[in-house]
Amino acid sequence: MPTVTFVSIDGSRHTADARVGESVMAAAVRNGVPGIIGECGGNASCATCHVYVGEDFMPLVGPPGDLEDDMLDLAVSDRRPTSRLSCQISVTDALNGLAVETPKEQP
Amino acid sequence: MTGGVLVVGASQAGVQLGASLREHGYDGPVTLVGAEPQPPYQRPPLSKAYLGGAADSASLELRDQAFYANRRIDLLPAERVTHIGRGTALTDQGRVLDFDHLALTVGARARRLTVPGSDLTGVCYLRDLADAALLRRHLTRARHVVVVGGGFIGLEVAAVARSDGRSVTVVEAAPRLMARAVAPTVSEFYRHAHARRGTEVLLGAQLTRIDGEHGRVAGVSLADGTRLPADLVVAGVGVVPRTELAEQLGLACDGGIVVDEFARTSDPSIVAAGDCTVMPNPVTGEGRVRLESMPNAIAQARVAAATLIGKARPYADVPWFWSDQYDLKLQIAGVADGYDQVVVRGEPESEAFSALYYRGGELLAVNAVNRTADYLVVRKALASRTPLPADRAAHADVPLKDLLVATPAP
């Protein structure tokens, strides 16, 4: 089972077991990772699952889609080039070991 | 169990309430009891990804078992609370649960059809996982689906069934679709959008009977004499809040358990959250609304938890909703009750547009179809009480976010 590590602003790390095919957000929420809310259940409607993807994984994870791009523009504070909504990142075996940072606050 | 908080209803609101209590540092026992057999799960995908076969029941679970264990939330599934007295509740398993504080997150049930034939095999509802599982089985074998009710649930089911190749007719008693939730322009758009995709929509149509053969659905009859063939009837005709326990406790109920902006019932020591409640309109403060949505369940549960531990703060979230029908994403922010002006941005024919609602020039709400940016800007404007003047919002080629910056709050 791939694992995803969530690093919060204070440096604390939470590693979650993720199922292939589920979203990074879903893995976080199931495991009760702080800093990921995922209020809309993965519908790209709430932007409460914003993460910064680790640089080394960016080529694998890729850029946001159009709708997600709007969400990131308007709904998150402190957008960076590595910003993604974790509900839109699907877990694959290749993403095993993915590390993402959670922002200071979700909207 | 002795003392602590008893949360009745292992729902989205119930889980959030328990989790929020722990986040606030509440250290006493927390018991979450629910009648459904499975651990708490997400309901919104039932009429979307789950019904369409893209999600299974395991993927709907709200939290892992470890989540409850780590937070010392005592989860009691498959157990229905039948009686509540002062400090004590009784379940249908004969268990007695004592509590210091009580929270009701009991949700609502699907309103049932009452016309002759309503008990035939092949008449389905969609509220919980068991309903959805049954409907999914029926849907795989159905050819002619009649959906009774043109609200969110009915139209989402219609979209899944039609996308799956069934012949689908929507029978709506009101003169327009989703009449409670959207403006006439948006209703009209959805009527056309469904028709374009091959779903027949009948408005002002009154179901009088479900016809059967050998105990199974064979068709439906309408008041105007129309008869439609059907081997599956899905009713999405609204919900009835579960107020029985609240009534036992003598709490005020009026189309739901009445709560204030702190999620307190008429007995201020008892809180309630989610679909079972009616609350003061959070946008205008006038009148009461029942907000049947997951975001509201979460927001209200947080408020209720804060109230229980003595850190009361009023409900301050902007209500929001969404509905997925085919490739159309409808996003709603705010509450449009009492609007006197609608500004439409974009062309409905392009299947990407939004409708902004105003009252006396004040922004109330938005319905956005495949136009997430407008939805987000209005949500932000409502939350920050920033005006978005109607005359300027009407220019669809000007991004709404430009107004957010250009017109700071007075």
XYZ file of C-alpha atoms in Angstrom, chain B:
410
model
C -21.119 4.228 29.714
C -21.371 6.920 32.310
C -21.789 10.610 31.600
C -20.076 12.596 28.909
C -21.592 13.605 25.598
C -24.097 11.375 23.865
C -24.369 12.084 20.141
C -27.468 10.483 18.650
C -27.068 9.926 14.902
C -23.823 8.503 13.460
C -24.034 10.917 10.561
C -21.725 13.447 8.952
C -22.859 15.926 11.619
C -22.457 13.361 14.391
C -18.913 12.428 13.406
C -17.921 16.085 13.079
C -19.438 16.903 16.445
C -17.430 14.160 18.133
C -14.240 15.135 16.315
C -14.715 18.832 17.139
C -15.256 18.072 20.828
C -11.844 16.403 20.894
C -10.224 19.224 18.896
C -11.500 21.602 21.571
C -9.862 19.434 24.196
C -13.009 17.924 25.665
C -11.807 14.990 27.722
C -14.984 13.237 28.874
C -16.615 10.222 27.248
C -18.049 10.716 23.749
C -20.542 8.161 22.489
C -21.796 8.191 18.919
C -24.782 5.944 18.380
C -26.470 5.323 15.020
C -29.154 3.038 13.626
C -27.415 2.143 10.372
C -25.320 -1.037 10.311
C -22.165 0.382 8.721
C -19.732 2.941 10.097
C -20.548 6.567 9.191
C -20.249 7.350 5.497
C -20.647 10.176 2.983
C -24.118 10.534 1.530
C -23.588 12.968 -1.382
C -21.869 10.387 -3.643
C -24.793 7.953 -3.238
C -26.725 9.690 -6.019
C -23.586 10.327 -8.070
C -20.412 8.210 -8.112
C -21.831 5.308 -6.088
C -25.008 4.963 -8.139
C -23.001 5.236 -11.332
C -20.695 2.445 -10.160
C -17.590 4.639 -9.892
C -17.393 4.364 -6.082
C -17.928 1.403 -3.747
C -19.255 1.516 -0.212
C -15.786 1.183 1.354
C -14.647 4.382 -0.361
C -17.566 6.266 1.197
C -16.502 5.676 4.796
C -15.951 8.997 6.516
C -13.145 7.837 8.804
C -11.073 4.722 9.515
C -11.833 2.720 12.644
C -8.563 3.959 14.082
C -9.847 7.516 13.906
C -12.600 6.758 16.403
C -10.334 4.688 18.606
C -7.580 7.316 18.683
C -10.042 9.991 19.671
C -11.862 7.783 22.154
C -15.131 8.195 20.303
C -17.229 5.198 21.246
C -19.024 4.274 18.030
C -22.175 2.181 18.393
C -23.575 1.308 14.952
C -26.742 -0.715 14.268
C -28.353 0.607 17.395
C -31.307 2.985 17.426
C -32.072 5.277 20.329
C -35.777 4.914 21.011
C -36.295 6.884 24.204
C -34.520 9.771 25.852
C -35.234 11.050 29.302
C -33.339 13.342 31.604
C -29.727 12.195 31.439
C -30.570 8.744 30.080
C -31.249 7.238 26.666
C -32.526 3.781 25.817
C -31.705 1.897 22.615
C -33.585 -0.804 20.721
C -30.896 -3.238 21.899
C -31.984 -2.598 25.468
C -28.852 -0.640 26.265
C -29.070 2.280 28.670
C -26.811 5.234 27.869
C -26.303 7.871 30.533
C -25.130 11.304 29.512
C -24.261 14.726 30.847
C -24.795 16.445 27.482
C -26.977 15.492 24.557
C -26.550 16.242 20.846
C -29.109 15.265 18.218
C -27.709 14.650 14.715
C -30.467 12.332 13.603
C -30.950 13.560 10.035
C -34.031 13.050 7.948
C -35.851 10.271 6.155
C -36.980 10.211 2.546
C -40.596 11.240 2.159
C -42.578 8.242 0.914
C -45.057 8.109 -1.914
C -48.634 7.469 -0.865
C -50.352 6.872 -4.210
C -51.811 3.408 -4.925
C -49.043 1.018 -5.982
C -46.382 2.677 -3.847
C -45.598 -0.681 -2.214
C -44.791 -2.463 -5.485
C -41.356 -3.975 -6.034
C -39.352 -1.527 -8.101
C -40.365 1.613 -6.211
C -37.117 3.009 -4.827
C -35.902 5.913 -2.722
C -32.465 7.346 -2.172
C -31.431 8.460 1.256
C -29.071 5.939 2.798
C -26.597 3.345 1.610
C -29.157 0.539 1.748
C -31.489 2.555 -0.503
C -28.665 3.280 -2.913
C -27.526 -0.364 -3.049
C -31.061 -1.515 -3.816
C -31.536 1.199 -6.420
C -28.231 0.319 -8.085
C -29.333 -3.324 -8.419
C -32.681 -2.336 -9.896
C -31.069 0.175 -12.222
C -28.813 -2.405 -13.880
C -31.902 -4.317 -15.011
C -34.244 -1.422 -15.741
C -35.220 -0.187 -19.184
C -37.804 2.488 -18.442
C -37.109 4.615 -15.403
C -39.643 7.104 -14.060
C -38.207 9.600 -11.587
C -40.818 11.249 -9.385
C -39.586 14.652 -8.258
C -37.375 17.111 -10.120
C -35.161 18.219 -7.230
C -31.434 17.540 -6.723
C -31.828 13.853 -5.897
C -34.331 13.113 -8.652
C -32.310 14.895 -11.316
C -29.006 13.354 -10.232
C -30.551 9.897 -10.404
C -32.092 10.743 -13.782
C -28.675 11.827 -15.066
C -26.983 8.622 -13.902
C -29.758 6.440 -15.348
C -29.779 8.281 -18.668
C -25.975 8.223 -18.927
C -26.264 4.480 -18.393
C -28.530 4.210 -21.429
C -31.970 3.900 -19.785
C -35.051 5.627 -21.034
C -35.830 8.215 -18.354
C -38.850 10.395 -17.615
C -38.875 12.934 -14.799
C -42.314 13.695 -13.350
C -42.400 16.954 -11.395
C -45.558 18.355 -9.793
C -44.318 21.959 -9.661
C -44.195 24.146 -12.785
C -40.377 24.069 -12.768
C -37.353 21.982 -11.704
C -35.470 22.451 -8.407
C -37.967 25.200 -7.563
C -36.846 25.449 -3.945
C -33.172 25.869 -4.797
C -32.729 27.879 -7.995
C -34.197 30.763 -10.015
C -36.595 30.159 -12.916
C -33.802 30.822 -15.446
C -31.740 28.032 -13.956
C -34.750 25.689 -13.778
C -35.426 26.325 -17.431
C -31.806 25.687 -18.321
C -31.871 22.308 -16.579
C -35.121 21.321 -18.276
C -33.464 21.907 -21.644
C -30.172 20.348 -20.597
C -31.914 17.120 -19.551
C -34.048 17.123 -22.691
C -30.953 17.586 -24.883
C -29.499 14.467 -23.320
C -32.626 12.467 -24.009
C -34.400 12.638 -20.651
C -38.058 13.547 -20.868
C -39.146 16.145 -18.297
C -42.843 16.557 -17.445
C -43.694 19.625 -15.376
C -46.938 20.299 -13.521
C -47.454 16.549 -13.673
C -49.285 14.812 -10.849
C -48.620 11.138 -10.190
C -51.888 9.372 -9.374
C -50.976 5.678 -9.408
C -48.165 3.225 -9.924
C -49.357 0.345 -12.051
C -48.102 -3.149 -11.336
C -47.953 -6.620 -12.777
C -47.228 -9.613 -10.537
C -46.282 -7.298 -7.698
C -43.735 -5.390 -9.763
C -43.812 -1.885 -11.221
C -45.104 -1.839 -14.785
C -45.914 1.830 -15.314
C -47.260 5.014 -13.810
C -50.426 7.001 -14.371
C -50.670 10.782 -14.222
C -53.634 13.007 -13.380
C -54.041 14.133 -16.994
C -54.531 10.523 -18.072
C -50.985 10.000 -19.355
C -49.636 6.494 -18.805
C -45.914 5.876 -18.883
C -44.258 2.463 -19.060
C -41.799 1.886 -16.191
C -39.956 -0.994 -14.604
C -38.328 1.268 -12.035
C -39.812 4.226 -10.170
C -37.455 6.393 -8.132
C -39.031 8.918 -5.804
C -37.074 11.995 -4.810
C -39.864 13.974 -3.218
C -38.066 15.545 -0.322
C -37.239 14.527 3.215
C -38.927 14.544 6.577
C -36.624 15.534 9.464
C -36.472 12.967 12.257
C -38.017 14.924 15.096
C -39.491 12.042 17.140
C -36.832 12.099 19.865
C -36.899 15.897 20.046
C -40.673 15.788 20.445
C -40.307 13.202 23.228
C -38.038 15.681 24.954
C -40.558 18.468 24.476
C -38.229 20.463 22.209
C -39.703 23.001 19.803
C -40.047 21.573 16.289
C -41.283 23.348 13.181
C -40.407 21.410 10.042
C -37.277 20.298 11.894
C -35.779 20.692 15.346
C -35.665 24.435 15.991
C -32.165 25.655 16.878
C -30.617 29.084 17.300
C -27.369 30.363 15.791
C -25.475 28.491 18.524
C -27.124 25.166 17.545
C -29.074 25.191 20.810
C -32.549 23.688 20.844
C -35.386 25.200 22.865
C -33.731 23.432 25.828
C -30.395 25.264 25.728
C -28.581 22.294 27.287
C -29.375 20.173 24.215
C -27.802 20.903 20.826
C -28.778 19.658 17.377
C -27.079 19.836 13.988
C -27.556 18.869 10.364
C -30.567 17.949 8.254
C -32.805 17.455 11.290
C -32.685 21.154 12.217
C -34.244 24.431 11.164
C -32.023 27.405 11.906
C -32.035 31.192 11.547
C -31.213 32.184 7.965
C -27.435 32.690 8.212
C -27.314 35.179 5.324
C -30.071 37.625 6.285
C -30.795 36.600 9.877
C -34.498 36.744 9.017
C -36.720 33.709 9.266
C -35.671 30.079 9.543
C -34.263 27.720 6.957
C -33.521 24.020 6.775
C -30.201 23.622 4.980
C -30.040 20.034 3.799
C -26.390 19.786 2.905
C -23.140 18.246 3.991
C -21.344 21.594 4.430
C -24.099 22.749 6.756
C -23.952 19.509 8.726
C -20.233 20.066 9.266
C -20.479 23.786 10.053
C -23.396 23.369 12.423
C -21.771 20.419 14.187
C -18.692 22.548 14.850
C -20.884 25.268 16.317
C -22.742 22.697 18.446
C -19.491 21.239 19.797
C -18.221 24.707 20.739
C -21.515 25.445 22.484
C -21.352 22.214 24.489
C -17.939 22.961 25.879
C -18.858 26.545 26.775
C -17.005 28.309 23.956
C -20.144 29.296 22.096
C -19.725 31.212 18.854
C -22.513 31.883 16.374
C -22.887 30.111 13.045
C -20.985 32.273 10.574
C -20.529 30.063 7.513
C -21.902 30.943 4.106
C -24.147 28.038 3.131
C -23.124 26.174 -0.007
C -24.432 23.276 -2.032
C -23.627 21.444 -5.202
C -25.268 19.073 -7.616
C -23.638 17.000 -10.361
C -25.877 16.126 -13.289
C -24.147 14.674 -16.348
C -21.171 16.964 -17.027
C -22.958 19.915 -15.430
C -21.597 21.069 -12.114
C -24.079 23.263 -10.264
C -22.589 25.170 -7.337
C -24.687 27.294 -5.017
C -23.511 29.707 -2.353
C -25.792 31.695 -0.065
C -29.560 31.492 0.371
C -31.701 33.164 -2.295
C -34.927 33.381 -0.213
C -36.677 36.698 -0.808
C -34.639 37.817 -3.833
C -36.051 40.571 -6.062
C -33.391 40.680 -8.791
C -31.395 38.078 -10.708
C -28.306 38.888 -12.758
C -27.295 36.233 -15.280
C -23.673 36.080 -16.376
C -22.892 34.160 -19.542
C -25.192 32.317 -21.930
C -27.172 29.389 -20.550
C -27.032 27.789 -24.027
C -23.256 27.512 -23.645
C -23.825 25.394 -20.511
C -21.545 27.688 -18.522
C -23.252 30.569 -16.769
C -24.171 31.898 -13.366
C -27.143 33.608 -11.738
C -26.570 36.119 -8.941
C -29.442 36.924 -6.590
C -30.032 40.302 -4.967
C -32.573 41.830 -2.626
C -32.768 45.614 -2.509
C -29.383 45.669 -4.216
C -27.821 43.391 -1.606
C -26.147 40.195 -2.786
C -27.820 37.025 -1.445
C -26.667 34.019 -3.423
C -25.282 32.520 -6.625
C -26.135 29.501 -8.778
C -23.173 28.707 -11.011
C -23.270 26.093 -13.748
C -19.805 25.032 -14.904
C -18.601 28.415 -13.732
C -16.718 27.721 -10.536
C -14.940 31.077 -10.502
C -18.235 32.972 -10.110
C -19.353 30.614 -7.356
C -16.115 31.121 -5.463
C -16.144 34.906 -5.777
C -19.713 35.156 -4.487
C -18.900 32.809 -1.626
C -15.965 34.992 -0.738
C -17.994 38.208 -1.111
C -20.757 36.869 1.138
C -18.266 35.727 3.748
C -16.466 39.085 3.786
C -19.677 41.106 3.304
C -18.194 42.713 0.209
C -20.846 44.105 -2.131
C -20.785 43.017 -5.778
C -22.988 45.683 -7.419
C -25.540 44.121 -9.750
C -24.976 46.591 -12.598
C -21.288 45.746 -12.720
C -21.711 42.019 -12.144
C -23.951 41.956 -15.235
C -20.897 42.385 -17.489
C -20.087 38.710 -17.991
C -16.805 39.450 -19.751
C -15.435 41.190 -16.658
C -14.152 38.559 -14.242
C -16.195 38.743 -11.070
C -13.030 38.642 -9.010
C -12.092 42.089 -10.355
C -15.136 43.470 -8.504
C -14.043 41.774 -5.335
C -10.875 43.842 -5.416
C -12.347 47.053 -6.845
C -15.212 47.403 -4.388
C -13.927 47.050 -0.860
C -16.427 46.906 1.963
C -17.606 50.368 3.042
